[in-house]
Each structure stands twice: as C-alpha cells, then as structure tokens.
Amino acid sequence: MATLPEAYKEIPLALKHIIPLDFKSIDSVPDSHAWPKTNINNDIHVQSENIFDEKSISIPVVDLMAPNVEETIGGACQTWGVFRLINHGIPANLVEEVEFQTARLFALPSELKMKVLRSPGGATGYGAPRITPFFPKFMWHEGFTIIGSPLGHARELWPHDYQHFCDVMENYQKQMKALAYKILILMLKSIGVSEEELNWKSSSSSSSSSMAAESESALQLNSFPTCPDPTIAIGLADHTDSMLFTILHQSPTKGLQIFKDGIGWITVPPVAGSFVVNTGDLLHIYSNGKFPSVRHRVLVNKDRHRYSVGFFYGPPSNSRIAPLDKCPIYRSVTVKEFLSLKAKYLTDAISLMKI
Ligand SMILES: O=C(O)CCC(=O)C(=O)O
Ligand SMILES: [Fe+2]
C-alpha cells in the first residue's frame, strides 16, 4: 500500500490552487495566467544532439546497453543532473499507448475531469501543478497523478470503458519501476555505493526483484494546451522534482527546458524512442550534494498541444535517507518528512536539510 499520499495530507491546498483553467473555453491569456515577458524569453534552443557550440547545446546521451554506461550516467548526473536515455528496453508501443491514453483523458470535457479533481489534501487525480501556491501567476497546465491503480478515477471518467486505461497505466508503472531500479543502481555505483549499501533496502529483501519493489513512485500525466500567447504564459514554472529522479516521456512538441549554471535555460527537445531522466532532491541529499537537483521548467506552444508523462521514483516514504558520505553536508530525513517540507517551503526545503 502506497504511503506517499500521507505526506500531502498535512498541507491541504486551497481549491483555487487545484482547479485548472478550462483551457478549451478561452481565446486569450487571462491576467491570472499572464507572466512578465522577462520570465520567459531567455531561452537557448538546442538544435541537434552531441554538438556543443554557441547555438546548439545538448544534454548527455546515456545508452543503457553500452559497456561504459555506469561512467556516462555518473558523469551526466554530476555535471548536468539530466540525460537522454536510449536503448532503455521499454516497448515503443507501450509508450505510444500511454501518450494516447493521456491525450484521451485530457480531451474529456472539463465537467468530467472535475469529477476526479485532486482533493485538497490528496495526492492523486486531476489538478493544477502542486507548485501553484508558490507563484504569483497560474500555469498553463493541467495534470493527472496516478499512484498504483487509477481504477477509482478511471471508473468515474469512463464508466463502461475504464479497464484499458488502467491496464496501460499499471503496466507502464511496472516496467518503469524495473527500469528506474536499474538506473538507480548505476547512479549509485558511479559514486562508489554498491547495491548492498542501499540504506532503505529492507532486511527481508534477498533478490534484486524484491529490492526493486522497495520503492514508491508516482505517474504524472501532464497536458499543456495550445496557448494564444506563449510569450506571456508558462507551462510549468522553474522547479526541481522532489524524489530521487524522474523518467520523462514527451510528446513530439518541445517545451522542456533545464537550467545550467553559466549558460541559462536550455531546451531539451523530444527525441523519439528516448526518455529524459532528471535528478531530484532526494538523490541530491542521498549523494551528499554530488548530484545536483536539476532546475527545469516548461514553455508552451501556440498551435500544438503538448503532453508529457513523468515517472517520479523514490524510496518508500517511511524510509530514512542519509547521505552516503563520511562527512555529510545534509542531515538524515524520512521521505515523508522531506515531502512535507517541500510542500511547505518549496526550494528552501533543501537548505533546511543542511547540517
Ligand atoms: O513536461 C515536461 O517536460 C516536464 C514535466 C515536469 O517537469 C514535471 O512533471 O515535474
Ligand atoms: Fe518536473
């Protein structure tokens, strides 16, 4: 039974921070969603892979089948906190189906989506980004969060036709969990930590498949509707992800940007067959600051509706994360406590962990 939702119960959100705009019903950007232009127009667009020059900068590529994968993952995590993952073994038709079901969900009328609205202290269902209360303007985004089975919500949305949606989302989460565990082990090996040293591994775990089960994760379906004026709207404002890392699928429309010190915002365009993996806060703490928690955001588009699907992977929420280092710069923290602090203080949560 997932305990992740418990972390959010303590800090209930106001309904105005949960209910997304009915994007289909409007033809201009309302003041509530209009950001100052300077917040948005400082981006660098990446043109192609593996070329580093003034015009095109690309994130590292990690081939999961390559013999030196541990080294490339380690390098990418330490210097970028983000990489493009290829040869990951997730079937393309499953990813396509997840994207199709995502688009199908968000295409439903607003009244129907409101039936599965996230509750003020809830973790799953339909709603605006969790980071909404921290910003003066609203985001051009609607999301749907799944933890485990989406059955209850799917039944509300499609009373006679919910099973396929559930099967697809459950199968995807199962496969992503196994993939995430492989990635985690490689990340940790790269900083000298063995599989046996994983400090939230339960003592009853004996095989790697049961250790892989020692995790908690959430699937975040994101929808960024077409926007009448993308120069003043933002899909997702500057944030870091809270868990260990995120495995992201993007529909074929660019929007994601990561922030790189000394360079600025860099666009990470979708590339068919690959995922974007980005580090999160818990990995930053666990690696004792060796891996940054990468800042990222999403821009919107005038004529293409963009979707993305993020798989957030973390340790069980009742487990304790402690930096694996003789000289820790962060104190130990339970996952649940950290998520509560993040919900309260957003970016300042990490600095509260400093020893
Ligand atoms: O849509 C994207 O590319 C990124 C989504 C994201 O940052 C998130 O869901 O936390
Ligand atoms: Fe994110």
PDB file of C-alpha atoms and ligand atoms in Angstrom, residues 220 222 224 236 239 241 246 248 250 255-256 296-298 306-308 310 312, ligand 1:
ATOM      1  CA  GLN A 220       2.292  12.311 -13.557  1.00  0.00           C
ATOM      2  CA  ASN A 222       0.853  16.476 -17.959  1.00  0.00           C
ATOM      3  CA  PHE A 224      -0.013  21.808 -21.899  1.00  0.00           C
ATOM      4  CA  LEU A 236       5.408  24.737 -15.523  1.00  0.00           C
ATOM      5  CA  HIS A 239      11.163  23.867 -10.098  1.00  0.00           C
ATOM      6  CA  ASP A 241      11.490  17.369  -8.678  1.00  0.00           C
ATOM      7  CA  THR A 246      12.237  11.379 -12.869  1.00  0.00           C
ATOM      8  CA  LEU A 248      10.100  11.611 -18.606  1.00  0.00           C
ATOM      9  CA  GLN A 250       7.490  13.972 -24.015  1.00  0.00           C
ATOM     10  CA  GLY A 255       8.692  22.715 -24.207  1.00  0.00           C
ATOM     11  CA  LEU A 256      11.017  21.317 -21.539  1.00  0.00           C
ATOM     12  CA  HIS A 296      13.646  22.831 -15.041  1.00  0.00           C
ATOM     13  CA  ARG A 297      10.511  24.412 -16.477  1.00  0.00           C
ATOM     14  CA  VAL A 298       8.134  24.037 -19.416  1.00  0.00           C
ATOM     15  CA  ARG A 306       1.891  19.126 -25.716  1.00  0.00           C
ATOM     16  CA  TYR A 307       1.746  16.141 -23.355  1.00  0.00           C
ATOM     17  CA  SER A 308       4.354  14.649 -21.095  1.00  0.00           C
ATOM     18  CA  GLY A 310       6.751  11.836 -15.711  1.00  0.00           C
ATOM     19  CA  PHE A 312       8.775  10.017 -10.231  1.00  0.00           C
TER      20      PHE A 312
HETATM   21  O1  LIG B   1       6.629  18.352 -19.327  1.00  0.00           O
HETATM   22  C1  LIG B   1       7.824  18.273 -19.087  1.00  0.00           C
HETATM   23  O2  LIG B   1       8.661  18.218 -19.980  1.00  0.00           O
HETATM   24  C2  LIG B   1       8.333  18.282 -17.660  1.00  0.00           C
HETATM   25  C3  LIG B   1       7.289  17.966 -16.628  1.00  0.00           C
HETATM   26  C4  LIG B   1       7.784  18.188 -15.241  1.00  0.00           C
HETATM   27  O3  LIG B   1       8.736  18.878 -15.012  1.00  0.00           O
HETATM   28  C5  LIG B   1       7.092  17.561 -14.103  1.00  0.00           C
HETATM   29  O4  LIG B   1       6.057  16.884 -14.300  1.00  0.00           O
HETATM   30  O5  LIG B   1       7.585  17.720 -12.956  1.00  0.00           O
END
